């Protein structure tokens, strides 16, 4: 272990952790804004309850996403100073824009939304949650444009005098095909996670109502007045998941094609494809030998990889050993092969977990058609487990993206080993890694405990139920969330 | 003014925004255990900054992002060179942010007491360390020809830097007291006004000493009048507070913080990070800057969007302009805890 390894572990741990909260923030901000819009339009009390209930869960999650995001902005300079020095011209610009255009919008308007319930006219207050949701989704675009540049650098040249990358075309960086393609794929994945969050919470409450007798723990079933609410949010969550599932599949296909063009080594590793091949098959299960550069076992669906990567039955897909040879000829001696087993399995787990989550969306929509509810308890559990599956799929996607880019930080330009901070010692990184892990671990337990507590308490706890269906109190002030 | 100099000024503006705004919410966090004797009073204090602290914090993210984009070498050398202090700032900001959001979510004395600790330390540590860091930036650090900072932790804890830390810590606390007397009513307001002279006993000599030291050792001609203005506004702030002119005294500490930040950046210019190993190794506005294309792109973005940000942030302060008192604090709706929690 040297400082480089620990710095990579720290980046991995802090980023994966950050990304447990980010997809939920991206999706839930829009879902909560939509619920509030439904309340604004119809005046129905249950939409207010749903807005405040899911809003509270959203805020518990949002806080974690914000504070762990600060680390992301700083650790490029702290742990990756030579990377920062090399790319700052190009990579810093979208980061600065993210802060100025998106973070300010998100954080200012979330404050207005939390505290503004009884201070702002309803229309303006509704606009604040939409502004925060737009800020959140805008921030995703800028950071993904920066990340896309590392995988497919465009709009720059390396100044021979300074040895640094210099920006030549900001539009090329912002309109990078990897940027918008990754954005669609990531945001779709986020909406699957957020949709399944709503599904999991609703399914849990409905399950407790239905199988009330054998839980033995009172207070977890929804208040009778909430039953209709959770049926609606269950359907809404399933619909969001299914729609985002369609988008994730199409954008994923596009991502594979871009990967074949820009990062052939990543695609080859994700498929354990060792030699260039026309009409390559899609691997389902492989046991390989990394040292020998071949597979012992490889079960494939014929031609599928070529279709996925090139849109043609017999398209050529490059293999690990051949890309290695070409890279050695181009960049000099060294290994350009990432950790193949990790890449191969993270790709399969991403698709497996992701498809399982999307399946919950489609099957769930069918099972809940025309006001039905599933009869079997395991079906509710399957819906609840969709949430961890979706989060795992998001994480596996990032492991594939980031570890598959190795040994590069900027493909073809800068190696990870040359990116690390030379002045930061092993002891310093070990200390920060240990403390980040400890604090993050403790906060995760607290966050999960709080979410559980508020899910159990339910919407009537946040907004009391209405006695009758009259709209008498439509204009009564709604108390704000306060600290 | 050429583009790198313009961006040096822009980054100074972002840090001014950060220190003036988050300065008072750090101060409120530091004062929390001292002025908030009851849970209700603590909630008055926290809710006074509740709607705005997160927006205030974005100023430092923007400052960091702007340094990355406009002066990559500065961002790289500084952030890696000040690794441990920045790591502590990050940890502090993490627990502090979560504490604001989570403190009121469980009805338990012990739960709240722990988050109160988190808010206090999460505010005090960055308030101290930003001063230590900026003093070291002005003073310079051991740095080699490749611009790699070779300072260890003890190099950073020199007397000048410690005085810098004490200055920001006490100045932000004072600024927080001014904010609380302006933005709260009742007991908290009274307590905050009473605290002003006590905090001033530390803040005035610390800030005066630190700024004088800065001027004598690192200052330039045009920073001299600014040192005088910073000192005068600070004394005026205390005098105005004692006369109950709460709006003016808050404006005065805001001015002190802004002008003192200008003094630091002015003393630093045209360096961005001086090397004490060899002045020739220093990072300067010229050798640390991005190419002109990046800087002009960033200039357009800033010219268009910074006024928009200032507009809606000001509006948010306007919406929450009223004083917060105990009467505004409603009992929180928290789910019943486990037995023994309360």
Coordinates of C-alpha atoms in Angstrom, one line a residue, chain A:
Chain A
X1 CA 0.0 0.0 0.0
X2 CA 1.3 3.4 -0.9
X3 CA -0.2 6.9 -0.8
X4 CA -1.6 6.4 -4.3
X5 CA -3.5 3.3 -3.4
X6 CA -5.0 4.9 -0.3
X7 CA -5.9 8.1 -2.2
X8 CA -7.7 5.9 -4.7
X9 CA -9.5 4.1 -1.9
X10 CA -10.5 7.4 -0.4
X11 CA -11.8 8.7 -3.7
X12 CA -13.7 5.5 -4.2
X13 CA -15.2 5.4 -0.8
X14 CA -16.2 9.0 -0.6
X15 CA -17.6 9.1 -4.1
X16 CA -19.6 5.8 -3.8
X17 CA -21.0 7.1 -0.5
X18 CA -21.9 10.5 -2.0
X19 CA -23.7 8.7 -4.8
X20 CA -25.9 6.8 -2.4
X21 CA -27.7 10.1 -1.7
X22 CA -27.3 11.9 -5.0
X23 CA -29.7 9.7 -7.1
X24 CA -32.4 10.0 -4.5
X25 CA -31.9 13.8 -4.4
X26 CA -32.1 14.1 -8.1
X27 CA -35.2 12.0 -8.5
X28 CA -37.0 12.9 -5.2
X29 CA -36.7 16.6 -5.7
X30 CA -38.7 16.3 -8.9
X31 CA -41.2 13.8 -7.4
X32 CA -41.8 16.0 -4.3
X33 CA -42.2 19.0 -6.6
X34 CA -44.7 17.1 -8.7
X35 CA -46.7 16.1 -5.6
X36 CA -46.8 19.7 -4.5
X37 CA -48.0 20.7 -7.9
X38 CA -50.8 18.1 -7.6
X39 CA -51.7 19.7 -4.3
X40 CA -51.6 23.2 -5.8
X41 CA -53.7 22.2 -8.7
X42 CA -56.4 20.0 -7.0
X43 CA -56.3 21.3 -3.4
X44 CA -56.6 17.7 -2.2
X45 CA -55.4 17.3 1.4
X46 CA -53.7 13.9 0.7
X47 CA -51.4 15.5 -1.8
X48 CA -50.3 18.0 0.8
X49 CA -49.7 15.1 3.2
X50 CA -47.8 13.2 0.5
X51 CA -45.7 16.3 -0.3
X52 CA -44.8 16.9 3.3
X53 CA -44.2 13.3 4.2
X54 CA -41.9 12.5 1.2
X55 CA -40.5 16.0 1.5
X56 CA -39.3 15.2 5.0
X57 CA -37.7 12.0 3.9
X58 CA -36.2 13.9 0.9
X59 CA -34.7 16.5 3.3
X60 CA -33.1 13.8 5.6
X61 CA -31.5 12.4 2.5
X62 CA -30.7 15.8 0.9
X63 CA -28.6 16.9 3.9
X64 CA -26.2 14.0 3.5
X65 CA -25.9 14.5 -0.2
X66 CA -24.9 18.2 0.3
X67 CA -22.3 17.7 3.0
X68 CA -20.6 14.8 1.3
X69 CA -20.5 16.8 -1.9
X70 CA -18.3 19.4 -0.3
X71 CA -15.6 16.7 -0.1
X72 CA -15.9 16.0 -3.8
X73 CA -15.2 19.7 -4.7
X74 CA -12.0 19.8 -2.5
X75 CA -10.4 16.5 -2.9
X76 CA -9.3 17.0 -6.5
X77 CA -6.8 19.5 -5.1
X78 CA -6.1 17.7 -1.9
X79 CA -5.4 14.2 -3.2
X80 CA -5.0 14.7 -6.9
X81 CA -2.9 17.9 -7.2
X82 CA -1.0 16.9 -10.3
X83 CA -4.3 16.0 -12.0
X84 CA -5.7 19.4 -11.0
X85 CA -2.6 21.2 -12.3
X86 CA -2.9 19.3 -15.6
X87 CA -6.6 19.6 -16.2
X88 CA -7.7 22.7 -14.2
X89 CA -8.1 24.9 -17.4
X90 CA -10.6 22.5 -18.8
X91 CA -12.0 20.5 -15.9
X92 CA -12.3 23.4 -13.5
X93 CA -14.6 25.4 -15.7
X94 CA -17.6 23.1 -15.6
X95 CA -17.0 22.7 -11.8
X96 CA -17.0 26.4 -11.2
X97 CA -20.1 26.7 -13.4
X98 CA -21.8 24.0 -11.4
X99 CA -21.2 25.9 -8.2
X100 CA -22.3 29.3 -9.6
X101 CA -25.3 28.1 -11.7
X102 CA -26.5 25.1 -9.8
X103 CA -25.4 24.9 -6.2
X104 CA -26.5 28.4 -5.4
X105 CA -29.9 27.8 -7.0
X106 CA -30.3 24.5 -5.2
X107 CA -29.3 25.6 -1.7
X108 CA -30.9 29.0 -1.7
X109 CA -34.3 27.7 -2.9
X110 CA -34.3 24.6 -0.7
X111 CA -34.0 27.1 2.2
X112 CA -36.9 29.1 0.9
X113 CA -38.9 25.9 0.4
X114 CA -38.2 24.5 3.9
X115 CA -38.9 27.7 5.8
X116 CA -41.2 29.5 3.3
X117 CA -44.4 27.4 3.7
X118 CA -46.2 30.0 5.7
X119 CA -44.3 33.1 4.3
X120 CA -44.7 32.8 0.6
X121 CA -47.8 32.8 -1.6
X122 CA -48.5 29.2 -2.6
X123 CA -47.6 29.7 -6.2
X124 CA -44.2 31.2 -5.4
X125 CA -43.6 28.6 -2.8
X126 CA -44.3 25.9 -5.4
X127 CA -41.8 27.6 -7.7
X128 CA -39.1 27.3 -5.0
X129 CA -39.1 23.5 -4.9
X130 CA -39.0 23.4 -8.7
X131 CA -36.1 25.8 -8.7
X132 CA -34.3 23.6 -6.2
X133 CA -35.1 20.5 -8.4
X134 CA -33.8 22.3 -11.5
X135 CA -30.6 23.3 -9.6
X136 CA -30.0 19.7 -8.6
X137 CA -30.5 18.3 -12.1
X138 CA -28.4 21.1 -13.6
X139 CA -25.6 20.4 -11.2
X140 CA -25.6 16.7 -12.4
X141 CA -25.1 18.0 -16.0
X142 CA -22.0 20.0 -15.2
X143 CA -20.2 17.4 -13.1
X144 CA -21.0 14.7 -15.7
X145 CA -19.7 16.9 -18.5
X146 CA -16.4 17.2 -16.4
X147 CA -16.4 13.4 -15.9
X148 CA -17.2 12.8 -19.5
X149 CA -14.1 14.8 -20.5
X150 CA -11.9 12.5 -18.5
X151 CA -13.1 9.6 -20.6
X152 CA -13.4 11.4 -23.9
X153 CA -11.3 14.6 -23.8
X154 CA -12.4 17.2 -26.4
X155 CA -12.1 20.9 -26.9
X156 CA -8.6 21.2 -25.6
X157 CA -4.9 21.0 -26.5
X158 CA -1.8 20.3 -24.5
X159 CA 0.4 23.3 -24.3
X160 CA 3.9 22.0 -25.0
X161 CA 5.6 24.8 -23.0
X162 CA 3.7 24.2 -19.7
X163 CA 2.7 20.6 -20.3
X164 CA -0.9 21.5 -19.2
X165 CA -4.2 20.9 -21.0
X166 CA -5.7 24.1 -22.2
X167 CA -9.3 24.7 -23.1
X168 CA -9.9 25.6 -26.7
X169 CA -13.7 25.2 -27.0
X170 CA -16.0 25.2 -24.1
X171 CA -19.0 24.2 -26.2
X172 CA -17.2 21.1 -27.3
X173 CA -16.7 20.2 -23.6
X174 CA -20.4 21.0 -22.7
X175 CA -21.8 19.3 -25.7
X176 CA -19.5 16.3 -25.6
X177 CA -21.5 13.3 -26.7
X178 CA -20.3 11.4 -23.7
X179 CA -21.6 14.2 -21.5
X180 CA -25.2 14.2 -22.6
X181 CA -25.3 10.5 -23.1
X182 CA -23.9 9.9 -19.6
X183 CA -26.3 12.5 -18.2
X184 CA -29.4 10.7 -19.7
X185 CA -28.2 7.4 -18.4
X186 CA -27.3 8.7 -14.9
X187 CA -30.4 10.7 -14.5
X188 CA -32.6 7.8 -15.7
X189 CA -30.8 5.6 -13.1
X190 CA -31.4 8.2 -10.5
X191 CA -35.1 8.3 -11.3
X192 CA -35.3 4.5 -11.0
X193 CA -33.8 4.7 -7.6
X194 CA -36.0 7.6 -6.5
X195 CA -39.1 5.9 -8.0
X196 CA -38.3 2.7 -6.2
X197 CA -37.8 4.7 -2.9
X198 CA -41.4 5.9 -3.2
X199 CA -42.5 2.4 -4.1
X200 CA -40.6 0.8 -1.2
X201 CA -42.1 3.3 1.4
X202 CA -45.6 3.0 -0.1
X203 CA -45.4 -0.8 -0.3
X204 CA -44.1 -1.1 3.2
X205 CA -47.0 1.0 4.6
X206 CA -49.6 -0.9 2.5
X207 CA -48.1 -4.3 3.5
X208 CA -48.4 -3.3 7.2
X209 CA -52.0 -2.3 6.6
X210 CA -52.8 -5.5 4.9
X211 CA -51.0 -8.0 7.1
X212 CA -51.6 -5.9 10.2
X213 CA -52.4 -8.8 12.5
X214 CA -49.0 -10.5 12.6
X215 CA -46.6 -7.6 12.9
X216 CA -47.1 -7.1 16.6
X217 CA -45.7 -3.5 16.3
X218 CA -48.4 -0.9 16.4
X219 CA -48.0 2.4 14.7
X220 CA -46.3 1.2 11.5
X221 CA -49.4 0.6 9.5
X222 CA -50.8 3.7 7.8
X223 CA -53.6 5.7 9.4
X224 CA -56.8 4.6 7.6
X225 CA -57.0 8.0 5.9
X226 CA -53.6 7.4 4.3
X227 CA -54.5 4.2 2.5
X228 CA -55.6 5.9 -0.6
X229 CA -52.6 8.2 -0.5
X230 CA -50.1 5.3 -0.5
X231 CA -52.0 3.5 -3.3
X232 CA -51.5 6.6 -5.4
X233 CA -47.8 7.1 -4.5
X234 CA -47.2 3.4 -5.1
X235 CA -48.6 3.7 -8.6
X236 CA -46.7 7.0 -9.2
X237 CA -43.4 5.5 -8.0
X238 CA -43.9 2.4 -10.3
X239 CA -44.7 4.6 -13.3
X240 CA -41.6 6.8 -12.7
X241 CA -39.5 3.6 -12.4
X242 CA -40.9 2.1 -15.6
X243 CA -40.5 5.3 -17.6
X244 CA -37.0 5.8 -16.4
X245 CA -36.3 2.1 -17.1
X246 CA -37.1 2.7 -20.8
X247 CA -34.7 5.7 -20.9
X248 CA -32.0 3.8 -19.0
X249 CA -32.0 1.0 -21.5
X250 CA -31.8 3.2 -24.6
X251 CA -29.1 5.5 -23.1
X252 CA -27.2 2.4 -21.9
X253 CA -27.1 1.1 -25.4
X254 CA -25.8 4.5 -26.6
X255 CA -23.2 4.4 -23.7
X256 CA -22.0 1.0 -24.9
X257 CA -21.5 2.4 -28.4
X258 CA -19.5 5.4 -27.1
X259 CA -17.5 3.1 -24.9
X260 CA -16.5 1.0 -28.0
X261 CA -15.3 4.2 -29.7
X262 CA -13.7 6.1 -26.9
X263 CA -12.7 3.4 -24.4
X264 CA -12.3 0.1 -26.1
X265 CA -10.3 -1.3 -23.2
X266 CA -13.2 -0.7 -20.8
X267 CA -15.7 -2.4 -23.0
X268 CA -13.4 -5.4 -23.6
X269 CA -12.8 -5.7 -19.9
X270 CA -16.5 -5.4 -19.1
X271 CA -17.0 -8.4 -21.5
X272 CA -13.8 -10.3 -20.8
X273 CA -13.2 -10.2 -24.5
X274 CA -9.5 -10.9 -25.0
X275 CA -9.0 -10.8 -28.7
X276 CA -10.6 -8.5 -31.4
X277 CA -13.6 -10.2 -32.8
X278 CA -16.2 -9.6 -35.6
X279 CA -19.7 -10.5 -34.5
X280 CA -18.7 -10.8 -30.8
X281 CA -21.1 -12.5 -28.3
X282 CA -22.3 -11.0 -25.1
X283 CA -20.8 -12.9 -22.1
X284 CA -23.2 -14.1 -19.5
X285 CA -20.8 -15.9 -17.2
X286 CA -17.0 -16.1 -17.6
X287 CA -14.1 -17.5 -15.6
X288 CA -10.9 -16.1 -17.0
X289 CA -7.2 -16.0 -16.5
X290 CA -5.9 -12.4 -16.3
X291 CA -2.3 -13.3 -16.5
X292 CA -2.7 -15.6 -19.5
X293 CA -5.2 -13.2 -21.1
X294 CA -7.9 -15.8 -21.9
X295 CA -11.1 -17.3 -20.5
X296 CA -11.5 -20.8 -19.2
X297 CA -15.3 -20.7 -19.3
X298 CA -17.4 -18.2 -21.2
X299 CA -21.1 -18.6 -21.8
X300 CA -22.2 -16.2 -24.5
X301 CA -25.3 -14.9 -26.4
X302 CA -23.9 -14.9 -30.0
X303 CA -23.6 -11.5 -31.8
X304 CA -25.2 -9.6 -29.0
X305 CA -22.1 -7.6 -28.0
X306 CA -21.5 -6.5 -31.6
X307 CA -25.2 -5.4 -31.8
X308 CA -24.9 -3.5 -28.5
X309 CA -21.6 -1.8 -29.4
X310 CA -21.8 -1.3 -33.1
X311 CA -25.5 -1.7 -34.1
X312 CA -24.5 -4.5 -36.5
X313 CA -24.5 -8.3 -36.2
X314 CA -20.9 -8.6 -37.4
X315 CA -19.4 -5.4 -36.1
X316 CA -15.8 -5.5 -34.9
X317 CA -15.3 -5.3 -31.1
X318 CA -11.7 -4.8 -29.8
X319 CA -10.2 -7.3 -27.4
X320 CA -8.0 -6.6 -24.3
X321 CA -4.8 -8.2 -25.7
X322 CA -5.1 -6.3 -29.0
X323 CA -5.9 -3.0 -27.4
X324 CA -2.9 -3.5 -25.0
X325 CA -0.7 -4.0 -28.0
X326 CA -2.0 -0.9 -29.8
X327 CA -1.7 1.2 -26.7
X328 CA 1.9 0.1 -26.1
X329 CA 2.7 1.1 -29.6
X330 CA 1.0 4.5 -29.1
X331 CA 1.8 5.4 -25.5
X332 CA 4.9 3.3 -24.7
X333 CA 5.5 0.2 -22.6
X334 CA 3.3 -0.5 -19.6
X335 CA 0.0 -2.2 -18.7
X336 CA -3.1 -0.5 -19.9
X337 CA -5.4 -3.2 -18.6
X338 CA -7.8 -2.3 -15.8
X339 CA -8.9 -4.8 -13.1
X340 CA -10.8 -7.1 -15.4
X341 CA -12.8 -9.2 -12.9
X342 CA -14.0 -6.1 -11.1
X343 CA -15.0 -4.4 -14.4
X344 CA -16.6 -7.6 -15.7
X345 CA -18.7 -8.2 -12.6
X346 CA -19.6 -4.6 -11.9
X347 CA -21.0 -4.5 -15.5
X348 CA -23.1 -7.6 -14.9
X349 CA -24.3 -6.5 -11.4
X350 CA -25.2 -3.1 -12.8
X351 CA -27.4 -4.6 -15.4
X352 CA -28.8 -7.4 -13.2
X353 CA -29.7 -5.1 -10.3
X354 CA -30.9 -2.4 -12.7
X355 CA -33.1 -4.8 -14.7
X356 CA -34.5 -6.2 -11.4
X357 CA -35.5 -2.7 -10.3
X358 CA -37.1 -1.8 -13.6
X359 CA -38.9 -5.2 -13.6
X360 CA -40.5 -4.2 -10.2
X361 CA -41.7 -1.0 -12.0
X362 CA -43.4 -2.9 -14.9
X363 CA -44.7 -5.9 -13.1
X364 CA -45.9 -3.7 -10.3
X365 CA -47.8 -1.5 -12.7
X366 CA -49.5 -4.6 -14.0
X367 CA -50.3 -6.0 -10.5
X368 CA -51.8 -2.7 -9.4
X369 CA -53.9 -2.0 -12.5
X370 CA -57.3 -0.6 -11.9
X371 CA -57.0 -0.2 -8.2
X372 CA -55.8 -3.7 -7.4
X373 CA -53.2 -4.5 -4.8
X374 CA -51.0 -7.6 -4.7
X375 CA -52.3 -10.4 -2.5
X376 CA -49.0 -12.0 -1.4
X377 CA -46.7 -10.7 1.2
X378 CA -43.6 -11.6 -0.8
X379 CA -44.6 -9.3 -3.6
X380 CA -44.5 -6.3 -1.2
X381 CA -41.1 -7.5 -0.1
X382 CA -39.9 -7.7 -3.7
X383 CA -41.0 -4.1 -4.3
X384 CA -39.2 -3.0 -1.1
X385 CA -36.0 -4.8 -2.2
X386 CA -36.2 -2.9 -5.5
X387 CA -34.7 0.1 -3.7
X388 CA -31.4 -1.4 -2.5
X389 CA -31.1 -3.1 -6.0
X390 CA -31.5 0.2 -7.7
X391 CA -28.9 1.9 -5.5
X392 CA -26.5 -1.0 -6.0
X393 CA -27.0 -0.7 -9.8
X394 CA -26.1 3.0 -9.6
X395 CA -23.0 2.2 -7.6
X396 CA -21.9 -0.6 -9.9
X397 CA -22.3 1.7 -12.8
X398 CA -19.9 4.1 -11.3
X399 CA -17.4 1.4 -10.4
X400 CA -17.5 0.3 -14.0
X401 CA -17.1 3.8 -15.3
X402 CA -14.3 4.9 -13.0
X403 CA -12.3 1.7 -12.5
X404 CA -12.8 0.8 -16.2
X405 CA -11.0 4.1 -17.1
X406 CA -7.8 2.9 -15.3
X407 CA -4.9 3.2 -15.6
X408 CA -5.9 6.7 -16.9
X409 CA -7.4 9.7 -15.2
X410 CA -7.7 11.4 -18.6
X411 CA -7.8 8.8 -21.3
X412 CA -4.7 9.0 -23.5
X413 CA -3.4 12.0 -21.7
X414 CA -2.7 11.4 -18.0
X415 CA -2.1 8.3 -15.9
X416 CA -3.6 7.9 -12.4
X417 CA -0.2 7.2 -11.0
X418 CA 1.0 10.6 -12.3
X419 CA -2.1 12.4 -11.0
X420 CA -1.7 11.9 -7.2
X421 CA -0.5 14.7 -4.9
X422 CA 3.3 14.1 -4.4
X423 CA 3.4 16.2 -1.3
X424 CA 0.7 14.3 0.6
X425 CA 2.2 11.5 2.8
X426 CA 0.9 8.0 3.3
X427 CA 0.2 8.9 7.0
X428 CA -1.9 11.9 6.0
X429 CA -4.1 9.9 3.6
X430 CA -4.4 7.0 6.0
X431 CA -5.6 9.4 8.7
X432 CA -8.2 11.1 6.5
X433 CA -9.3 7.8 5.0
X434 CA -9.8 6.3 8.4
X435 CA -11.7 9.3 9.8
X436 CA -13.9 9.8 6.7
X437 CA -14.8 6.1 6.8
X438 CA -15.6 6.3 10.5
X439 CA -17.7 9.5 10.3
X440 CA -19.5 8.4 7.1
X441 CA -20.3 5.0 8.7
X442 CA -21.8 6.7 11.8
X443 CA -23.8 9.1 9.8
X444 CA -25.1 6.4 7.6
X445 CA -26.5 4.6 10.6
X446 CA -28.1 7.8 12.0
X447 CA -29.6 8.6 8.6
X448 CA -31.1 5.2 8.1
X449 CA -32.5 5.3 11.6
X450 CA -34.1 8.7 11.0
X451 CA -35.6 7.6 7.7
X452 CA -37.0 4.5 9.4
X453 CA -38.5 6.5 12.3
X454 CA -40.2 8.9 9.9
X455 CA -41.5 6.2 7.6
X456 CA -43.0 4.4 10.6
X457 CA -44.6 7.6 11.8
X458 CA -46.2 8.3 8.4
X459 CA -47.9 11.3 6.9
X460 CA -50.5 11.9 9.5
X461 CA -47.7 12.6 11.8
X462 CA -46.4 15.4 9.5
X463 CA -49.8 16.8 8.5
X464 CA -52.9 15.8 10.6
X465 CA -55.7 14.1 8.7
X466 CA -58.6 16.1 7.5
X467 CA -61.9 15.3 9.2
X468 CA -64.1 15.6 6.2
X469 CA -63.7 16.1 2.5
X470 CA -64.6 19.8 2.5
X471 CA -62.1 22.3 1.2
X472 CA -62.7 24.7 4.1
X473 CA -59.1 24.9 5.2
X474 CA -57.7 25.2 1.7
X475 CA -56.4 28.6 2.5
X476 CA -55.3 28.0 6.0
X477 CA -51.5 28.5 6.4
X478 CA -49.4 25.4 6.3
X479 CA -46.8 25.3 9.0
X480 CA -43.2 25.3 7.7
X481 CA -40.6 22.7 8.4
X482 CA -38.4 24.3 11.0
X483 CA -35.2 23.2 12.7

